[in-house]
Amino acid sequence: MRRKPDAASRRRELCDAAIQLLAQEGPKGLSHPKVDLRAGVPKGTTSFYFRTREALLLGLAERLAELDMADLRAVAGPGTGDPDPPPVSRLAVAITRAVTGDGLPRTRARLALMLQAERRSPLAEVFHRNSEIHAELHREIVVQSLPPGEAVDPDVVSDLTFATLNFISGYLMSVATDESAVRSAEQLDQILIGIADGLAARSRQPTR
Amino acid sequence: MRRKPDAASRRRELCDAAIQLLAQEGPKGLSHPKVDLRAGVPKGTTSFYFRTREALLLGLAERLAELDMADLRAVAGPGTGDPDPPPVSRLAVAITRAVTGDGLPRTRARLALMLQAERRSPLAEVFHRNSEIHAELHREIVVQSLPPGEAVDPDVVSDLTFATLNFISGYLMSVATDESAVRSAEQLDQILIGIADGLAARSRQPTR
């Protein structure tokens, strides 16, 4: 007999099914009975774990945040100690993962959910908290990517975090709405390096 | 007696009311009767001009495209011939307009509409066409912004268009969902110059 999953893993399972639904059909396509069907669980299961639509959306947003954080922490962590740096930065690899395979439905679901979160709602609060942690992790990644040995100007780090975060989020949105916009990790890497070099160089010259 | 507006200006008026509704209440808050109310026109007017929800959304997307293009064309056009260049680029000014005053509801409405457009639908088609024109206008702006006298590498123009377009669209999305993310036109300008310098410099050095 199949062992009954515990509540936490059941909730994860339902949220993962909801992510797929949201990505494929948008907010209109998301309902408790459809999540039951997609997850292959008995009717009423989703309603048992998430009483209201609001509760389901919140659970979904928290699950998305959990998955995103795991990906981003892997990139922000210390390097492998490999004396030969990899041909493509780990950030470029992470971005590429977010627009291919399992990453794409998650990116689509996140965008759909973010834009339908009413301002100052609990859902918006989850995204807000999440984007603050995102920004902090990006700041770490940016500091690691600067040329070693150079003094780090906090204004440059702030501008560069702002520029790369927005570039990445614009790129994710463009691919989420039009898959033909996808670029290779190598191309993204070259552009990220160009942005970093350009913003770092600006701090070494008088304002133009 | 108030003169009856012609069909074209009536449609514009209804679309402008729909933009405000969509920006404030999201796709769920948009309905034909609500647009009547918001525009202050007799009941049934919106249904007369836009028979279905699909027709209303299409009209809205086309109106948004029309307004956006007018703004962007003003930026892409030839300079004023002023011997002293303005302190802030016209692109930075245009971006700032899109996140303040009348621009913000339009930005919010565009994002809400874009993400709910089903792939390969007529609505997605409008956005796709629009984004191609956008990219073309941005390419012109990018070429104008490069240091004069230097040969223009087509790969640099392509990368730079890609980088600035995505940076701008990420920035618009972040402000649309959280107004505290707004930056001054001067700050945006410095970042755009940094991105442009960095990507242009990469074409003059061997791949790192």
Coordinates of C-alpha atoms in Angstrom, one line a residue, chain A residues 19-20 23-24 95-108 175 179 182:
Chain A
I19 CA 2.4 26.1 -10.5
Q20 CA 2.0 24.0 -13.7
A23 CA 1.9 28.7 -16.0
Q24 CA -0.2 26.9 -18.7
I95 CA 19.1 32.6 -15.4
T96 CA 19.2 30.1 -18.2
R97 CA 17.7 27.4 -15.9
A98 CA 14.8 29.8 -15.1
V99 CA 13.8 30.0 -18.7
T100 CA 14.2 26.3 -19.8
G101 CA 12.9 23.0 -18.6
D102 CA 11.1 23.0 -15.2
G103 CA 12.2 26.6 -14.7
L104 CA 10.0 28.1 -17.4
P105 CA 6.6 27.2 -15.8
R106 CA 7.9 28.5 -12.5
T107 CA 8.9 31.8 -14.1
R108 CA 5.5 32.1 -15.8
V175 CA 11.0 34.8 -22.4
E179 CA 10.1 31.9 -26.0
V182 CA 15.8 33.1 -25.3

